Tab-separated table of C-alpha atoms and ligand atoms in Angstrom:
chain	number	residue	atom	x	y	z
A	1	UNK	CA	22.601	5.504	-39.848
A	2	UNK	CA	19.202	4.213	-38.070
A	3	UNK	CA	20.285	3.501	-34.234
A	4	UNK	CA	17.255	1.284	-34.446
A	5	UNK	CA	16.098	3.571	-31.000
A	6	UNK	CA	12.510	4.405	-31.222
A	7	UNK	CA	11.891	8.347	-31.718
A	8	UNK	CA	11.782	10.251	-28.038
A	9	UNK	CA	7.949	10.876	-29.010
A	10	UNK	CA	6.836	7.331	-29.580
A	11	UNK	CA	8.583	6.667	-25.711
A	12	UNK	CA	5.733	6.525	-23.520
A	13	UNK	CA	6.657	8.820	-20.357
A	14	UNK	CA	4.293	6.953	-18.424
A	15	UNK	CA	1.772	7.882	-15.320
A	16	UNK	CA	2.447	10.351	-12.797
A	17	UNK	CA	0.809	8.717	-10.595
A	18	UNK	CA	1.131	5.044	-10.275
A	19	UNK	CA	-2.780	4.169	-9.168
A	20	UNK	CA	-3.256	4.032	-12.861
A	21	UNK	CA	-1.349	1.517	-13.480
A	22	UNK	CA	-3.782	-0.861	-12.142
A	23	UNK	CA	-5.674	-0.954	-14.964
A	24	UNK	CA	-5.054	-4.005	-16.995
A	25	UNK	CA	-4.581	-1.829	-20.253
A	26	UNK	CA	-0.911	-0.552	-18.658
A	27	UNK	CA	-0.171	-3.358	-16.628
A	28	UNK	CA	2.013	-4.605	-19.152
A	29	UNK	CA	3.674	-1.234	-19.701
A	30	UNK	CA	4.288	-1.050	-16.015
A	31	UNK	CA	5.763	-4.064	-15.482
A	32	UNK	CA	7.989	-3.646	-18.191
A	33	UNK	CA	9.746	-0.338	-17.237
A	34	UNK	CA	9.563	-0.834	-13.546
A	35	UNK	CA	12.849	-0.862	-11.604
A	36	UNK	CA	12.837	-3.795	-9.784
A	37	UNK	CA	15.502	-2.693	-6.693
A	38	UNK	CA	15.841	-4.313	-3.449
A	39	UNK	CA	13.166	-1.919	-1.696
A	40	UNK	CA	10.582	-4.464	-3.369
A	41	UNK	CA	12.492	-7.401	-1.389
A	42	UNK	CA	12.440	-5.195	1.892
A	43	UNK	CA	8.586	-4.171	1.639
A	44	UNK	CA	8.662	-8.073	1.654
A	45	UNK	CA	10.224	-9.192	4.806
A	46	UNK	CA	8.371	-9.989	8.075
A	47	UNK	CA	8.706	-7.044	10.067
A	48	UNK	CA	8.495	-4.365	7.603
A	49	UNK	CA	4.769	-2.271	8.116
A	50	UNK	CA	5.493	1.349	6.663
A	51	UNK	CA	6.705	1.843	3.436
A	52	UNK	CA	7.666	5.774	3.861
A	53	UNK	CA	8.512	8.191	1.038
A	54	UNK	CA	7.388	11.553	-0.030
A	55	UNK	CA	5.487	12.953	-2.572
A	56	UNK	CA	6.383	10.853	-6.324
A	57	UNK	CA	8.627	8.701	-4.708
A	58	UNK	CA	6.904	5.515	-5.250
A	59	UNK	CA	4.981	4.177	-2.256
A	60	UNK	CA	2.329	3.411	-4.623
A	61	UNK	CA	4.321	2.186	-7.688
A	62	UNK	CA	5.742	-0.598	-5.356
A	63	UNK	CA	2.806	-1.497	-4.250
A	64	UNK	CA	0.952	-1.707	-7.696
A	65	UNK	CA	4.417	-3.649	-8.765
A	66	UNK	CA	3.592	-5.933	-5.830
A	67	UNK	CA	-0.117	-6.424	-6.305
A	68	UNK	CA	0.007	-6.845	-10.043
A	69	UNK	CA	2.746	-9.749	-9.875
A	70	UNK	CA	3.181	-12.656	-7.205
A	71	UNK	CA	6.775	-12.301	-5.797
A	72	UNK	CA	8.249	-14.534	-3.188
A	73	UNK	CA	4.654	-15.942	-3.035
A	74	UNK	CA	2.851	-13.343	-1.695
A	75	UNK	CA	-0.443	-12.294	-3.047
A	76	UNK	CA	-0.728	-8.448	-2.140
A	77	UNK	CA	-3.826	-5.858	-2.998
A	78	UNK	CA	-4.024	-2.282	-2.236
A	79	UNK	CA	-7.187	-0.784	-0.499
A	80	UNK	CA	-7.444	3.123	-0.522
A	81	UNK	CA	-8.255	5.896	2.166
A	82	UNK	CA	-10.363	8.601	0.131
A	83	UNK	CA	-12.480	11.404	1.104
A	84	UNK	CA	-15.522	8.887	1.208
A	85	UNK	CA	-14.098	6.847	3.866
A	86	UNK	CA	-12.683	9.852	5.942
A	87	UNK	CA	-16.235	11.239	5.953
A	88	UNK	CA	-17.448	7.825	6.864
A	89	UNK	CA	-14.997	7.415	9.730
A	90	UNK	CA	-15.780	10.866	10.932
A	91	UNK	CA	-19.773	10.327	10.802
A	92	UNK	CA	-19.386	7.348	12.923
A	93	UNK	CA	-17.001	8.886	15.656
A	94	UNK	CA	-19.988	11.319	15.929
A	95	UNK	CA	-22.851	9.153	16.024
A	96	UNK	CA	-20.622	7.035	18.602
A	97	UNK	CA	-19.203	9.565	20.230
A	98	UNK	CA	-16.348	7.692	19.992
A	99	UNK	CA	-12.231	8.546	21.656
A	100	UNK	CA	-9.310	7.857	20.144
A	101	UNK	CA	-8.547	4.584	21.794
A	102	UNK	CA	-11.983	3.058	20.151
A	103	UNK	CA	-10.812	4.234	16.938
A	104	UNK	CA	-8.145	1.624	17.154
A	105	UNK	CA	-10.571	-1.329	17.842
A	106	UNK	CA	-12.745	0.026	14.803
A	107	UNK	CA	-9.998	-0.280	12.632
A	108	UNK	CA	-8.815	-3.571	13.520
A	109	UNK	CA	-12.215	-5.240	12.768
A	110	UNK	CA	-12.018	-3.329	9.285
A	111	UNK	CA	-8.670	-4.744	8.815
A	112	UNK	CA	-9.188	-8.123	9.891
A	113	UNK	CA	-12.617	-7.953	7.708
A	114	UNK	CA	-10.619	-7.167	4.659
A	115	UNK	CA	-7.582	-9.547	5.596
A	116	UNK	CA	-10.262	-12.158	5.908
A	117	UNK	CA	-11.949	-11.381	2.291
A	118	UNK	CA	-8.722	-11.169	0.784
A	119	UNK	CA	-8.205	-14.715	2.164
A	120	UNK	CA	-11.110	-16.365	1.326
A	121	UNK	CA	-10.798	-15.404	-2.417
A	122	UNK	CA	-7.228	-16.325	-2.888
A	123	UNK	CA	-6.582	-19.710	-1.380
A	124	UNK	CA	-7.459	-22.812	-2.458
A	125	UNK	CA	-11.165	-23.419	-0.873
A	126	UNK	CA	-10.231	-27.201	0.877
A	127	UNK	CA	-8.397	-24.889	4.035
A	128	UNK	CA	-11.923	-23.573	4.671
A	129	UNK	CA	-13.660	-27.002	4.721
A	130	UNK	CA	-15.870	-27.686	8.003
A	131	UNK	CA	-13.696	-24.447	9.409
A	132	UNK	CA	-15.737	-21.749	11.907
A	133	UNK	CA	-13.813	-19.348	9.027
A	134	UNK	CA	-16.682	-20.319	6.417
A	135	UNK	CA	-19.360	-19.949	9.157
A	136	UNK	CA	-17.752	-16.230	9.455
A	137	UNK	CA	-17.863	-16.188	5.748
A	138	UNK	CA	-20.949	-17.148	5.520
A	139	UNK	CA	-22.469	-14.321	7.951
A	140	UNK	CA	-20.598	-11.734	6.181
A	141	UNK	CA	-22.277	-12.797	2.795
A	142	UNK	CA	-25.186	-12.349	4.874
A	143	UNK	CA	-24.588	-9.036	5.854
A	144	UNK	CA	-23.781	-7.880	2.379
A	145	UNK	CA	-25.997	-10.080	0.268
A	146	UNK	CA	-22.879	-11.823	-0.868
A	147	UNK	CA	-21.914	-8.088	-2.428
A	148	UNK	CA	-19.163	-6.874	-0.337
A	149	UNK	CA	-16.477	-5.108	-1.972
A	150	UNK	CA	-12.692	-5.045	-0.315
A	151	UNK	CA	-12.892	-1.268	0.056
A	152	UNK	CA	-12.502	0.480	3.159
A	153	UNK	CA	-15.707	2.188	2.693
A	154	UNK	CA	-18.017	-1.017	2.576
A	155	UNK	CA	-15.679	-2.449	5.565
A	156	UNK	CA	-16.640	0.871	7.539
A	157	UNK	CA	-20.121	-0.477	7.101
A	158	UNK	CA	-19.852	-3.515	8.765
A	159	UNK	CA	-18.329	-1.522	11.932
A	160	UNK	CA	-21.267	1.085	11.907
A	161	UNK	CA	-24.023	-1.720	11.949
A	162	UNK	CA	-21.884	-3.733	14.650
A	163	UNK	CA	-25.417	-4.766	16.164
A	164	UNK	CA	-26.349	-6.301	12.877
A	165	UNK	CA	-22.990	-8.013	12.188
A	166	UNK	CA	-22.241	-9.056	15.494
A	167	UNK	CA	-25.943	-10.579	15.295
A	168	UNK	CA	-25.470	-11.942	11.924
A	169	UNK	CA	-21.593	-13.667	12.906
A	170	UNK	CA	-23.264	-15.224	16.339
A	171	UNK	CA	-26.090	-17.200	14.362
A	172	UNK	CA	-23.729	-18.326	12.103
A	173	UNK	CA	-21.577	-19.184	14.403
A	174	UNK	CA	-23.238	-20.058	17.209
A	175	UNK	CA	-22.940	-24.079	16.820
A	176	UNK	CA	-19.293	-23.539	17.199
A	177	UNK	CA	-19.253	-22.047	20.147
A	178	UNK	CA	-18.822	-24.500	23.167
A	179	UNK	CA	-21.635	-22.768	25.397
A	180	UNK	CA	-24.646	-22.020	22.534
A	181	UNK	CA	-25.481	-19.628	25.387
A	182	UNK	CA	-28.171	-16.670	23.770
A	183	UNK	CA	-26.146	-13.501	23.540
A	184	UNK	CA	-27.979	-10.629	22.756
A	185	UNK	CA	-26.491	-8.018	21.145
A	186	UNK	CA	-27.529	-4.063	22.143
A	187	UNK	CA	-26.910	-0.726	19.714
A	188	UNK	CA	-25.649	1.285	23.100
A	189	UNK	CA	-22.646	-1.715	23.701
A	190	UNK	CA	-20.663	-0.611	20.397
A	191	UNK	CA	-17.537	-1.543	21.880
A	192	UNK	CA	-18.331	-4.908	23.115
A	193	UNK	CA	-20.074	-5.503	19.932
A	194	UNK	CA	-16.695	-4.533	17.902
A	195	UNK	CA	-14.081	-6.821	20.524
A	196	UNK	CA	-17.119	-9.628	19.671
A	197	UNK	CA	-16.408	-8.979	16.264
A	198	UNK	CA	-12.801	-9.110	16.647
A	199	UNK	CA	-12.577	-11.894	18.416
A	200	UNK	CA	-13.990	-14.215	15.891
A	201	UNK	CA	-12.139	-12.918	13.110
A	202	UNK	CA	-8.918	-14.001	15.159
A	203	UNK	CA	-10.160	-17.389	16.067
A	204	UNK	CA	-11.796	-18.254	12.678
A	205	UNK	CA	-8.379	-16.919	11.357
A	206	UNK	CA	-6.510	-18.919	13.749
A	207	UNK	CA	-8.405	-21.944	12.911
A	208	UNK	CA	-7.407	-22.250	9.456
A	209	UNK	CA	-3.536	-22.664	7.468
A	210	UNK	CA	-3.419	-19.867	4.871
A	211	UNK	CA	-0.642	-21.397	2.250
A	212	UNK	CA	0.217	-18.259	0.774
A	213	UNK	CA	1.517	-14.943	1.755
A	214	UNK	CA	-0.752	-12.172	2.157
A	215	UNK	CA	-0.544	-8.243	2.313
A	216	UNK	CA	-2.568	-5.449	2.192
A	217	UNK	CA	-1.701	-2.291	1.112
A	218	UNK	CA	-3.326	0.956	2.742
A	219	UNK	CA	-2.788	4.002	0.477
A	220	UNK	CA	-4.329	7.364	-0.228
A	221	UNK	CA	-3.413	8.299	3.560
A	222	UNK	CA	-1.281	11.311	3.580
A	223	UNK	CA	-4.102	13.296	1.246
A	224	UNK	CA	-6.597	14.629	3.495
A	225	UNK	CA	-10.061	15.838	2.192
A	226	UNK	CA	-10.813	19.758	1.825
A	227	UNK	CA	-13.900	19.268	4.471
A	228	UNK	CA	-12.027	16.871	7.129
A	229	UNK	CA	-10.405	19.222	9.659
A	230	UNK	CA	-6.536	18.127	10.511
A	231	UNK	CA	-7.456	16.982	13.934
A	232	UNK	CA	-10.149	14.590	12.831
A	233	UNK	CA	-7.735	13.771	9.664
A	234	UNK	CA	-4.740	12.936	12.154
A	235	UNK	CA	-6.909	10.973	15.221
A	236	UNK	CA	-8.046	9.249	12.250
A	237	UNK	CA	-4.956	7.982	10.936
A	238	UNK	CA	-3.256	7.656	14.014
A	239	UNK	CA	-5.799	5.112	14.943
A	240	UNK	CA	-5.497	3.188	11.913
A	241	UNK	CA	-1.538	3.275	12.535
A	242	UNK	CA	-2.107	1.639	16.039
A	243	UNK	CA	-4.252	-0.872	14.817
A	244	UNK	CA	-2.043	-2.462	11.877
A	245	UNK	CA	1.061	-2.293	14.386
A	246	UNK	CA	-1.142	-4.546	16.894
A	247	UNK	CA	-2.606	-6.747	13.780
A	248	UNK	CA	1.095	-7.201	12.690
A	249	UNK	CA	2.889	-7.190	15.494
A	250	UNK	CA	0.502	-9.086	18.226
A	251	UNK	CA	-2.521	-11.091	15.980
A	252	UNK	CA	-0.579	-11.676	13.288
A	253	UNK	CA	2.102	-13.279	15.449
A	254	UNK	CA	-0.264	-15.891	17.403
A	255	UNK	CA	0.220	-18.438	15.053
A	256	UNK	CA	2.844	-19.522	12.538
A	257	UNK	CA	0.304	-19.706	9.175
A	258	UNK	CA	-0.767	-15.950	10.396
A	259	UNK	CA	2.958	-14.600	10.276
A	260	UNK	CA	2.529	-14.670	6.594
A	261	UNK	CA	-0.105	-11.970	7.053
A	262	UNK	CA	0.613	-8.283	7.061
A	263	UNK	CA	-0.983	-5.163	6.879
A	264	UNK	CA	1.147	-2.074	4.989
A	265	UNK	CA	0.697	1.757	5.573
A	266	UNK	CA	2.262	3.585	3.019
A	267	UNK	CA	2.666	7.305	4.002
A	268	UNK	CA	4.970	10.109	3.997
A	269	UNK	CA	7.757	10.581	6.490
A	270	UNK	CA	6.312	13.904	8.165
A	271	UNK	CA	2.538	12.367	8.259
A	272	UNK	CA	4.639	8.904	10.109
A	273	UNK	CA	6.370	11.309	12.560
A	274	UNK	CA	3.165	12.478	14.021
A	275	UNK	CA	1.253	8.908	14.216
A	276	UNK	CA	2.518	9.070	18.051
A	277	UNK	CA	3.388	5.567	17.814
A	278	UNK	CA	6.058	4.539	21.040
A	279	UNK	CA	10.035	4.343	19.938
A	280	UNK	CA	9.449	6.251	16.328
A	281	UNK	CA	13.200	5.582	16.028
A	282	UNK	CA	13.107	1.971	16.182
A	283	UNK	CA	10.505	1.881	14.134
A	284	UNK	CA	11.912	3.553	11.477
A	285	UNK	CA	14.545	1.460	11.423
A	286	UNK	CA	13.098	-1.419	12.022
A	287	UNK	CA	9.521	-1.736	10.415
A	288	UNK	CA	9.724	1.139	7.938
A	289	UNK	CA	10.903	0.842	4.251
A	290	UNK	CA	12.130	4.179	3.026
A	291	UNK	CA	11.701	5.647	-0.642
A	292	UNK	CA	14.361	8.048	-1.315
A	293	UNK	CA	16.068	8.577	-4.373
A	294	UNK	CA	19.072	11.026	-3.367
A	295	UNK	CA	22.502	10.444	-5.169
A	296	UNK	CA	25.676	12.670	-5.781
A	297	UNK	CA	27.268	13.918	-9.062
A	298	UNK	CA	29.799	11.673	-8.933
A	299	UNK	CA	27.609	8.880	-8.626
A	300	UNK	CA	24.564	9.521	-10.388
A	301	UNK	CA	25.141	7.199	-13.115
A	302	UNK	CA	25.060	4.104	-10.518
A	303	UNK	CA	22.055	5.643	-8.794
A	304	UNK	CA	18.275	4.212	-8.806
A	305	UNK	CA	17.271	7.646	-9.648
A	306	UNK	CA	19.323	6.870	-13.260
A	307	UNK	CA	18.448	3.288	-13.769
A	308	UNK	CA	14.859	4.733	-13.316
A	309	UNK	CA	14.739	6.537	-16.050
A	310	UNK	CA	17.516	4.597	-18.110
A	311	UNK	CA	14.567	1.593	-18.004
A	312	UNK	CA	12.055	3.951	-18.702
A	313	UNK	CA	13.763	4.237	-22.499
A	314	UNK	CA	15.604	0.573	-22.590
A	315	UNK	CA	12.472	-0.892	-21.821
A	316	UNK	CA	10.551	0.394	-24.348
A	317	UNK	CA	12.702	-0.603	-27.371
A	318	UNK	CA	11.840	-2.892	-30.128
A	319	UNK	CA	15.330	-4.211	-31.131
A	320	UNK	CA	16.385	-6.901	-28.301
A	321	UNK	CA	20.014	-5.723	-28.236
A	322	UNK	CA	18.782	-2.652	-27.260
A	323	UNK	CA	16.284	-3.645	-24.517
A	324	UNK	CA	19.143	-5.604	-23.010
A	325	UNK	CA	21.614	-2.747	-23.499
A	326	UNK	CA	23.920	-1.603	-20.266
A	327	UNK	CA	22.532	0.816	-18.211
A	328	UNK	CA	23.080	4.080	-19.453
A	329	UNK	CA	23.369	3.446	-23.259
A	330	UNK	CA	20.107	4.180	-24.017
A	331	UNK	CA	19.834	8.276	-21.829
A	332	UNK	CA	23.245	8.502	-23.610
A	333	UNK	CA	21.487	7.846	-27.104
A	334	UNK	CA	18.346	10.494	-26.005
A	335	UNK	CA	20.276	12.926	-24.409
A	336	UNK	CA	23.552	12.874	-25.440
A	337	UNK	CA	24.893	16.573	-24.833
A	338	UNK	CA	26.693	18.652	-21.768
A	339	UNK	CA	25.187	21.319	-19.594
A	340	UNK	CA	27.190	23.858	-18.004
A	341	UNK	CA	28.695	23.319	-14.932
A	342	UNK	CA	29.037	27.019	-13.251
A	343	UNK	CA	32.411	26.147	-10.720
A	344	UNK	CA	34.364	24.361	-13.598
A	345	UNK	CA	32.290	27.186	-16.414
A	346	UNK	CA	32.488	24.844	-19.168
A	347	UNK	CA	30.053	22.579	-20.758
A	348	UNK	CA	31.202	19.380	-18.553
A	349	UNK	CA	27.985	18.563	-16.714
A	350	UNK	CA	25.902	15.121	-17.865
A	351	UNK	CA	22.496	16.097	-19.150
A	352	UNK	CA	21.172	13.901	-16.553
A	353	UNK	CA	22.243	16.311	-13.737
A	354	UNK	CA	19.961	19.363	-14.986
A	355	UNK	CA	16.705	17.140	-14.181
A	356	UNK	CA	17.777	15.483	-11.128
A	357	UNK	CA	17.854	18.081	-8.303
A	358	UNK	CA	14.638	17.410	-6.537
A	359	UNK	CA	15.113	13.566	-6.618
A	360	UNK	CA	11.537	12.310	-7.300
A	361	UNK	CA	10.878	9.869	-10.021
A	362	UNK	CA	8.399	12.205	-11.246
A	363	UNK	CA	10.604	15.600	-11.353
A	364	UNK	CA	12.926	14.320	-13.501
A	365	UNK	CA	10.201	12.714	-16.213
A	366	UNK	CA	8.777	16.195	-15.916
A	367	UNK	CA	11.991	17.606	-16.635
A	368	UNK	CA	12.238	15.324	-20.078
A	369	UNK	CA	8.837	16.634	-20.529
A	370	UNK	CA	9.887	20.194	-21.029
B	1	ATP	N1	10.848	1.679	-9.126
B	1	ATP	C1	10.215	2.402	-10.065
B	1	ATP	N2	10.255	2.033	-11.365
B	1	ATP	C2	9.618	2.748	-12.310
B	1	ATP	N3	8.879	3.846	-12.057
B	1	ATP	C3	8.797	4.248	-10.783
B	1	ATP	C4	9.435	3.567	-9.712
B	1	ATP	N4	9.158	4.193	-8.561
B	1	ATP	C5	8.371	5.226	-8.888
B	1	ATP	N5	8.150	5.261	-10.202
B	1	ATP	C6	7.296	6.224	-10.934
B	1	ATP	O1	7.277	7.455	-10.235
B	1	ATP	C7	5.993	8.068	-10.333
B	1	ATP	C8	5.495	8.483	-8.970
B	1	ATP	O2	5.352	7.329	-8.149
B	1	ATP	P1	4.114	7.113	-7.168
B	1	ATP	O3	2.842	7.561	-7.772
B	1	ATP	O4	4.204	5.707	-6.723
B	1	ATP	O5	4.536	8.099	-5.968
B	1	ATP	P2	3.932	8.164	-4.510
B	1	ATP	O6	5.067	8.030	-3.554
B	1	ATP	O7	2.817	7.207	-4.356
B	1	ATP	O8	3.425	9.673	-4.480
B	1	ATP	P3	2.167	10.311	-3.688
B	1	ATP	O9	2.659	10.615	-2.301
B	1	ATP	O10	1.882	11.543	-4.473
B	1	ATP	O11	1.051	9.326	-3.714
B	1	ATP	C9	5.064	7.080	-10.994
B	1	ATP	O12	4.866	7.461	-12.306
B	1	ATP	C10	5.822	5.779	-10.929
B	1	ATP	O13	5.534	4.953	-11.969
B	2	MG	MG1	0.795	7.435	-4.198
């Protein structure tokens, strides 16, 4: 008799890694077998900055979830750290000569640049009217000929011509300041040209009432490039660690509209435990969302690690009654034999246990695979 289950090879196993489901053309898919747990709620509360997991865990399939759906409100995008903006960042510590204590404050105007973008195009214009935020707006459509892309790398660009920007923001801005006193800004003061910079992101942010949640994701940090050495890889990082605990923790808290704006790192445990930040144990407990997926024998079949998968198939179904089936029915209908359990030496083991050992999302898909 036809169960009315689709055959295992018309089942779409999906990505292995979750970037691609940005694209519009799986969008759909993803949102459809996506396992909505509470770890999407958590990324969401206030004080929650890391999402940590290892390798195929899903610190980017959250965040993709998050960015390609409004939940609770909150209008979330994902920028990425690639080998581009490593060699950027690395190019300008050089030219700069730069510590890592300025790495920090190069960050945070990067941050608040994108924060600011991400702003601008997703709330509703009136909050800007006769604000100094359009004036900032304004300069940095100036500085890009009104091409700037929320990437990290064309951010990084705004840092390494600070002279120019910080030039650029003071014309604009210039009527709003009380004293319209000349300040002239000099290539050899890169620092005070970056706490310039910072300081009128904050006010111009402070100055308007964002309606909406906002957070950005940071991703792509725990893969560093072949020609980056680990030093310059980890001072990197670890500056761009500090800088969205200050944003988040500090400038984010001045005001009550900003508390709706946060700045995410997602990154793997070991790569977290060496961003030197102070109390890592309250942190972890505190701020840090954790992907694991680890479950027993006994309890496998009310694990996330099974309702995973189990969506993966239910999801995918044409017949409603089966889309809506319990959890369970539909690995039971793909896989519906015994493996051998070695203490008990009988065939008694669920199929399910073979593939689940390592506990990533994407070890037991491969499993399936084989
Ligand atoms: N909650 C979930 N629902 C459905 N699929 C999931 C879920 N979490 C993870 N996955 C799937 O697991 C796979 C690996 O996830 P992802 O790419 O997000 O891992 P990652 O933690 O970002 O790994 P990496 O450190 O390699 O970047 C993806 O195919 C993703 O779709
Ligand atoms: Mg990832």
């Amino acid at each position: 008799m036809d169960s009315g289950y689709k055959k295992i090879t018309d089942i779409n196993f999906g990505e292995y890694d979750a970037t691609n489901y940005r694209d519009s053309s799986s969008r759909d898919l993803f949102n459809r077998i996506f396992y909505r747990d509470n770890r999407v709620d958590q990324i969401l509360e206030n004080n929650k900055y890391f999402v940590l997991g290892d390798k195929g865990t899903g610190k980017t399939a959250y965040s993709v979830y998050l960015s390609n759906n409004i939940v609770d409100d909150t209008y979330a995008s994902i920028v990425y750290m690639g080998e581009t903006e490593y060699g950027k960042f690395v190019r300008l510590k050089e030219q700069r000569d730069l510590i890592l204590s300025d790495y920090t404050d190069v960050w945070r105007v990067i941050l608040l640049l994108l924060m600011s973008d991400k702003i601008y195009k997703t709330e509703d214009r009136s909050i800007f009217n006769g604000k100094s935020f359009s004036k900032l707006k304004e300069a940095i459509d100036d500085f890009y000929y009104c091409a700037f892309k929320p990437e990290i790398k064309s951010a990084i660009e705004f840092v390494e011509q600070a002279k120019d920007s910080a030039t650029m923001v003071f014309e604009h801005l210039r009527g709003e300041m009380g004293d319209s006193k000349e300040i002239k800004f000099s290539d050899t003061r890169f620092q005070s040209n970056l706490m310039f910079l910072e300081k009128q992101f904050i006010s111009a942010l402070e100055g308007i009432k964002v309606s909406k949640k906002h957070i950005i994701f940071i991703d792509g940090i725990d893969v560093r490039p072949d020609n980056i050495n680990y030093n310059e890889y980890l001072e990197c990082i670890k500056g761009l660690a500090q800088a969205v605990w200050v944003l988040n923790t500090s400038t984010f808290q001045s005001k009550k509209s900003l508390k709706k704006l946060k700045i995410m790192l997602l990154i793997r445990p070991d790569i977290f435990d060496q961003m030197g930040l102070h109390n890592m144990n309250n942190k972890l407990n505190d701020n840090c969302v954790l992907l694991e997926w680890r479950t027993t024998y006994q309890h496998y079949r009310t694990s996330g690690l099974f309702e995973v998968v189990d969506k993966l198939f239910r999801s995918q179904q044409d017949v409603p009654e089966l889309r809506n089936a319990k959890v369970g029915e539909a690995w039971d209908h793909y896989f519906p034999f015994k493996v051998f359990n070695h203490k008990e030496h009988a065939l008694s083991d669920s199929s399910f246990i073979r593939e689940c050992e390592t506990f990533s999302v994407n070890n037991v898909l491969e499993g399936l695979l084989w």
